[in-house]
Amino acid sequence: MNMPSQDPLAQLRDIHTPPAIDFWPLAPGWWLLIVLSLSVLVILFYSLRRYRRRNAFKRVATQQVQQLSQQHSDDSLYIQQLNRLLKQTALAVNPRQDIAALHGDAWLHFLDQHSSKNTQAFSDGVGQVLGHGPYQATVASVDRPALNQLVSLWIKQQSAKRLQA
């Protein structure tokens, strides 16, 4: 008996692919990644908010330095107001008993010590007028751009370590 030869490939069935993997429900690893990502975002948000709040005095003081220079044409009044602004800024980051009574050379020495570059720009440089200028009736000409730059740099270098958020 001779059987007609059949093609063995004709007996094969088509390949059936498995159903596609659904997006939902998420695997536990994805849930962990979502929770960690949200936690990091919340921590970053609150850290940035705290940083901005702790350093708000710097932004305000730097803006006021520029405003003082434009508002006051009288050098004596300008120096008094600039000195007052420096004291307020120093009081924002240092204990009151360390700052309140400082004036003259002691005040300039304090400003020099609390500069990150630790230079003598206040005692011997352009900032020297801040030591005795506020207490004099007339002040010699003041290099306002250089003084503004020095004071703004000093303000930016202060850190608000002791302020509470």
XYZ file of N, CA and C in Angstrom:
495
model
N 0.811 -1.153 0.000
C 0.000 0.000 0.000
C 0.856 1.218 0.000
N 0.609 1.732 -0.958
C 1.355 2.943 -1.188
C 0.469 4.166 -0.906
N 0.874 4.904 0.057
C 0.098 6.102 0.420
C 0.716 7.305 -0.255
N -0.182 8.125 -0.673
C 0.383 9.304 -1.291
C 1.210 10.050 -0.242
N 2.314 10.517 -0.604
C 3.172 11.214 0.352
C 2.594 12.603 0.632
N 2.470 12.828 1.881
C 1.935 14.123 2.278
C 3.073 15.006 2.737
N 2.844 16.244 2.537
C 3.851 17.230 2.967
C 3.745 17.381 4.488
N 4.798 17.079 5.256
C 4.706 17.184 6.705
C 4.528 18.642 7.164
N 4.917 19.592 6.382
C 4.768 20.993 6.783
C 3.316 21.438 6.703
N 2.546 20.776 5.913
C 1.137 21.132 5.768
C 0.365 20.790 7.027
N 0.890 19.913 7.825
C 0.216 19.514 9.049
C 0.458 20.486 10.205
N 1.417 21.404 10.072
C 1.714 22.361 11.145
C 0.627 23.415 11.247
N 0.378 23.836 12.481
C -0.596 24.901 12.699
C 0.141 26.237 12.788
N -0.610 27.339 12.588
C -0.005 28.677 12.674
C 0.494 28.948 14.090
N 1.473 29.827 14.171
C 2.021 30.219 15.470
C 1.044 31.172 16.138
N 0.735 30.886 17.372
C -0.150 31.749 18.146
C 0.694 32.537 19.131
N 0.647 33.873 19.021
C 1.418 34.719 19.952
C 0.631 34.878 21.242
N 1.361 35.021 22.340
C 0.654 35.222 23.613
C 0.007 36.602 23.631
N -0.986 36.798 24.463
C -1.622 38.112 24.526
C -0.623 39.170 25.004
N -0.824 40.422 24.590
C 0.080 41.522 24.973
C 0.018 41.750 26.486
N 1.122 42.115 27.029
C 1.188 42.379 28.468
C 0.500 43.711 28.731
N -0.407 43.725 29.667
C -1.149 44.940 29.994
C -0.299 45.898 30.808
N -0.612 47.177 30.633
C 0.077 48.226 31.404
C -0.369 48.187 32.864
N -1.633 47.852 33.053
C -2.192 47.859 34.400
C -2.544 46.449 34.781
N -2.312 46.055 35.948
C -1.761 46.678 37.142
C -0.237 46.722 37.061
N 0.299 47.733 37.705
C 1.752 47.911 37.692
C 2.434 46.880 38.582
N 3.644 46.557 38.188
C 4.447 45.647 38.993
C 4.917 46.368 40.253
N 5.231 45.654 41.317
C 5.661 46.287 42.584
C 6.888 47.198 42.421
N 7.771 46.863 41.525
C 8.958 47.704 41.305
C 8.594 49.094 40.797
N 7.575 49.172 39.937
C 7.126 50.464 39.422
C 6.484 51.293 40.533
N 5.705 50.637 41.407
C 5.108 51.366 42.534
C 6.197 51.938 43.437
N 7.227 51.147 43.671
C 8.349 51.615 44.500
C 9.046 52.799 43.838
N 9.247 52.718 42.537
C 9.877 53.825 41.812
C 9.023 55.092 41.872
N 7.715 54.969 41.750
C 6.811 56.123 41.824
C 6.877 56.755 43.213
N 6.821 55.947 44.246
C 6.866 56.463 45.622
C 8.196 57.157 45.888
N 9.291 56.564 45.467
C 10.609 57.180 45.673
C 10.729 58.488 44.899
N 10.244 58.512 43.664
C 10.319 59.735 42.856
C 9.498 60.856 43.478
N 8.293 60.547 43.922
C 7.466 61.567 44.565
C 8.099 62.053 45.868
N 8.704 61.151 46.615
C 9.378 61.546 47.859
C 10.535 62.500 47.573
N 11.311 62.189 46.567
C 12.434 63.056 46.202
C 11.929 64.429 45.758
N 10.864 64.461 44.973
C 10.311 65.743 44.518
C 9.789 66.577 45.690
N 9.119 65.939 46.632
C 8.601 66.665 47.803
C 9.759 67.208 48.641
N 10.784 66.403 48.848
C 11.948 66.853 49.623
C 12.649 68.003 48.921
N 12.822 67.914 47.594
C 13.449 68.997 46.836
C 12.624 70.278 46.910
N 11.312 70.153 46.807
C 10.444 71.319 46.879
C 10.588 72.022 48.225
N 10.508 71.259 49.314
C 10.607 71.875 50.633
C 12.008 72.406 50.924
N 13.023 71.741 50.408
C 14.391 72.236 50.587
C 14.601 73.558 49.852
N 14.112 73.630 48.628
C 14.226 74.870 47.862
C 13.432 75.987 48.523
N 12.251 75.678 48.996
C 11.421 76.674 49.683
C 12.116 77.179 50.947
N 12.695 76.268 51.694
C 13.413 76.645 52.923
C 14.635 77.505 52.600
N 15.378 77.108 51.564
C 16.557 77.868 51.152
C 16.168 79.290 50.748
N 15.124 79.417 49.937
C 14.692 80.745 49.493
C 14.216 81.591 50.664
N 13.527 80.964 51.610
C 13.039 81.703 52.766
C 14.200 82.155 53.657
N 15.195 81.275 53.829
C 16.334 81.614 54.684
C 17.215 82.696 54.062
N 17.205 82.816 52.745
C 18.061 83.782 52.070
C 17.295 84.957 51.477
N 16.055 85.115 51.867
C 15.254 86.231 51.361
C 15.859 87.568 51.783
N 16.452 87.609 52.971
C 17.045 88.864 53.440
C 18.156 89.326 52.510
N 18.857 88.404 51.880
C 19.933 88.781 50.951
C 19.374 89.467 49.710
N 18.301 88.891 49.164
C 17.692 89.491 47.966
C 17.173 90.888 48.267
N 16.496 91.025 49.388
C 15.926 92.324 49.754
C 17.042 93.335 50.002
N 18.064 92.944 50.747
C 19.157 93.863 51.070
C 19.925 94.277 49.817
N 20.165 93.354 48.906
C 20.881 93.681 47.669
C 20.076 94.670 46.826
N 18.760 94.489 46.778
C 17.914 95.433 46.045
C 17.950 96.809 46.711
N 17.954 96.824 48.023
C 17.966 98.096 48.737
C 19.277 98.850 48.553
N 20.370 98.135 48.386
C 21.655 98.805 48.132
C 21.560 99.641 46.869
N 21.010 99.066 45.820
C 20.878 99.797 44.561
C 19.895 100.956 44.692
N 18.808 100.743 45.425
C 17.820 101.798 45.613
C 18.393 102.967 46.408
N 19.193 102.677 47.427
C 19.776 103.739 48.254
C 20.661 104.656 47.419
N 21.430 104.059 46.539
C 22.323 104.852 45.706
C 21.535 105.792 44.799
N 20.397 105.349 44.337
C 19.589 106.169 43.438
C 18.727 107.180 44.193
N 18.308 106.850 45.407
C 17.402 107.710 46.158
C 18.090 108.921 46.778
N 19.305 108.738 47.244
C 19.962 109.789 48.015
C 21.084 110.440 47.210
N 20.928 111.726 46.976
C 21.994 112.451 46.285
C 23.038 112.935 47.290
N 22.647 113.072 48.546
C 23.554 113.504 49.607
C 24.383 112.305 50.078
N 25.713 112.411 49.972
C 26.587 111.308 50.350
C 26.472 110.962 51.831
N 26.285 111.936 52.685
C 26.201 111.691 54.118
C 24.973 110.834 54.448
N 23.837 111.178 53.888
C 22.610 110.416 54.123
C 22.718 109.025 53.498
N 23.331 108.966 52.327
C 23.545 107.681 51.650
C 24.388 106.751 52.523
N 25.469 107.253 53.095
C 26.347 106.444 53.950
C 25.597 105.991 55.196
N 24.805 106.876 55.803
C 24.044 106.505 56.998
C 23.073 105.362 56.693
N 22.350 105.492 55.587
C 21.371 104.471 55.224
C 22.039 103.153 54.836
N 23.175 103.240 54.161
C 23.912 102.039 53.779
C 24.456 101.334 55.019
N 24.930 102.107 55.971
C 25.426 101.543 57.222
C 24.288 100.864 57.989
N 23.120 101.507 58.003
C 21.951 100.934 58.677
C 21.556 99.602 58.028
N 21.593 99.564 56.708
C 21.263 98.345 55.979
C 22.261 97.228 56.300
N 23.539 97.569 56.379
C 24.548 96.569 56.737
C 24.311 96.037 58.144
N 23.967 96.914 59.074
C 23.692 96.468 60.451
C 22.485 95.540 60.478
N 21.436 95.886 59.755
C 20.248 95.032 59.723
C 20.584 93.657 59.152
N 21.378 93.642 58.111
C 21.775 92.375 57.502
C 22.627 91.565 58.473
N 23.553 92.223 59.144
C 24.397 91.521 60.111
C 23.565 90.987 61.271
N 22.552 91.737 61.697
C 21.683 91.287 62.784
C 20.822 90.096 62.366
N 20.579 89.950 61.076
C 19.773 88.831 60.593
C 20.494 87.501 60.737
N 21.819 87.531 60.799
C 22.570 86.272 60.847
C 23.478 86.135 62.065
N 23.584 87.162 62.883
C 24.464 87.125 64.045
C 23.684 87.540 65.291
N 24.141 87.105 66.463
C 23.476 87.511 67.705
C 23.535 89.027 67.900
N 22.475 89.583 68.434
C 22.352 91.023 68.628
C 23.489 91.574 69.482
N 23.875 90.860 70.524
C 24.914 91.377 71.424
C 26.272 91.502 70.721
N 26.476 90.774 69.631
C 27.738 90.873 68.884
C 27.747 92.071 67.934
N 26.594 92.576 67.573
C 26.494 93.573 66.508
C 26.076 94.956 66.989
N 25.109 95.009 67.858
C 24.418 96.265 68.172
C 25.349 97.404 68.569
N 26.364 97.156 69.355
C 27.211 98.230 69.861
C 28.399 98.556 68.949
N 28.564 97.840 67.871
C 29.724 98.076 66.999
C 29.591 99.380 66.219
N 30.690 100.116 66.169
C 30.761 101.333 65.359
C 32.241 101.647 65.108
N 32.480 102.525 64.182
C 33.854 102.942 63.881
C 34.724 101.802 63.388
N 35.956 101.760 63.910
C 36.918 100.750 63.459
C 36.487 99.332 63.833
N 35.823 99.171 64.981
C 35.350 97.842 65.386
C 34.312 97.315 64.385
N 33.441 98.195 63.898
C 32.437 97.821 62.906
C 33.108 97.408 61.596
N 34.102 98.183 61.174
C 34.813 97.850 59.938
C 35.568 96.529 60.079
N 36.163 96.308 61.237
C 36.880 95.053 61.494
C 35.894 93.874 61.442
N 34.719 94.058 62.016
C 33.686 93.016 61.961
C 33.313 92.706 60.505
N 33.099 93.749 59.707
C 32.735 93.550 58.303
C 33.839 92.810 57.553
N 35.091 93.171 57.838
C 36.214 92.477 57.193
C 36.272 91.006 57.607
N 36.068 90.745 58.891
C 36.145 89.365 59.386
C 35.037 88.488 58.818
N 33.882 89.061 58.579
C 32.747 88.276 58.101
C 32.611 88.294 56.586
N 33.666 88.677 55.933
C 33.727 88.585 54.482
C 34.396 87.254 54.159
N 33.878 86.526 53.179
C 34.446 85.206 52.886
C 35.868 85.302 52.347
N 36.209 86.423 51.739
C 37.572 86.589 51.231
C 38.512 87.074 52.323
N 37.935 87.529 53.444
C 38.696 87.984 54.592
C 39.751 89.026 54.199
N 39.317 90.021 53.442
C 40.211 91.091 53.014
C 40.056 92.283 53.949
N 40.772 93.315 53.687
C 40.683 94.551 54.465
C 39.956 95.623 53.658
N 39.022 95.228 52.819
C 38.324 96.166 51.934
C 37.510 97.196 52.708
N 37.060 96.846 53.895
C 36.295 97.802 54.684
C 37.232 98.667 55.538
N 38.223 98.053 56.148
C 39.127 98.802 57.028
C 40.069 99.716 56.263
N 40.588 99.241 55.140
C 41.599 100.013 54.417
C 41.155 100.451 53.029
N 40.064 99.930 52.539
C 39.660 100.211 51.165
C 38.516 101.184 51.068
N 37.696 100.962 50.050
C 36.595 101.865 49.739
C 35.532 101.875 50.849
N 35.439 100.801 51.621
C 34.446 100.704 52.679
C 34.803 101.461 53.940
N 35.966 102.080 53.958
C 36.447 102.795 55.133
C 35.490 103.919 55.541
N 34.791 104.484 54.592
C 33.875 105.589 54.865
C 32.708 105.144 55.746
N 32.418 103.843 55.795
C 31.313 103.342 56.607
C 31.621 103.373 58.101
N 32.878 103.445 58.454
C 33.259 103.452 59.865
C 32.978 104.769 60.550
N 33.322 105.870 59.914
C 33.166 107.178 60.546
C 32.268 108.120 59.748
N 31.966 107.802 58.525
C 31.134 108.652 57.673
C 29.740 108.926 58.218
N 29.075 107.936 58.788
C 27.718 108.194 59.286
C 27.671 109.201 60.438
N 28.808 109.435 61.093
C 28.824 110.309 62.262
C 29.412 111.686 61.955
N 29.724 111.940 60.699
C 30.288 113.223 60.302
C 29.235 114.052 59.578
N 29.339 115.362 59.739
C 28.373 116.264 59.093
C 28.548 116.246 57.577
N 29.781 116.257 57.119
C 30.042 116.192 55.682
C 30.982 115.030 55.409
N 30.772 114.403 54.275
C 31.571 113.248 53.896
C 32.296 113.583 52.603
N 33.561 113.187 52.530
C 34.312 113.368 51.282
C 33.617 112.556 50.189
N 33.946 112.821 48.968
C 33.272 112.130 47.854
C 33.389 110.612 48.018
N 32.324 109.955 47.667
C 32.223 108.507 47.844
C 32.163 107.852 46.470
N 32.926 106.805 46.297
C 32.885 106.023 45.061
C 31.705 105.051 45.184
N 30.526 105.524 44.817
C 29.294 104.750 45.025
C 29.281 103.403 44.303
N 29.676 103.330 43.041
C 29.648 102.013 42.383
C 30.547 100.990 43.085
N 31.745 101.403 43.476
C 32.648 100.473 44.154
C 32.108 100.097 45.533
N 31.541 101.073 46.248
C 30.981 100.806 47.566
C 29.749 99.906 47.455
N 28.900 100.159 46.469
C 27.733 99.301 46.252
C 28.154 97.868 45.945
N 29.170 97.735 45.119
C 29.652 96.408 44.764
C 30.215 95.685 45.995
N 30.976 96.399 46.812
C 31.557 95.815 48.009
C 30.470 95.387 48.991
N 29.505 96.255 49.224
C 28.429 95.957 50.169
C 27.561 94.812 49.641
N 27.231 94.813 48.361
C 26.421 93.737 47.780
C 27.146 92.400 47.880
N 28.431 92.387 47.632
C 29.210 91.159 47.756
C 29.220 90.672 49.199
N 29.379 91.589 50.142
C 29.380 91.213 51.559
C 28.033 90.604 51.948
N 26.957 91.199 51.471
C 25.617 90.692 51.794
C 25.432 89.285 51.235
N 25.863 89.063 50.006
C 25.706 87.752 49.381
C 26.515 86.672 50.087
N 27.594 87.057 50.750
C 28.453 86.089 51.411
C 27.940 85.662 52.786
N 26.939 86.350 53.295
C 26.422 86.015 54.617
C 25.548 84.774 54.519
N 25.591 83.958 55.561
C 24.751 82.764 55.570
C 23.796 82.829 56.747
N 22.631 82.327 56.524
C 21.572 82.399 57.529
C 21.524 81.115 58.339
N 22.625 80.728 58.944
C 22.703 79.478 59.689
C 21.772 79.464 60.900
N 21.708 80.576 61.569
C 20.949 80.562 62.824
C 19.471 80.860 62.643
N 19.047 81.235 61.444
C 17.634 81.510 61.216
C 16.856 80.203 61.153
N 15.678 80.222 61.684
C 14.801 79.045 61.626
C 13.915 79.143 60.396
N 13.652 78.027 59.775
C 12.821 78.026 58.568
C 11.358 78.123 58.893
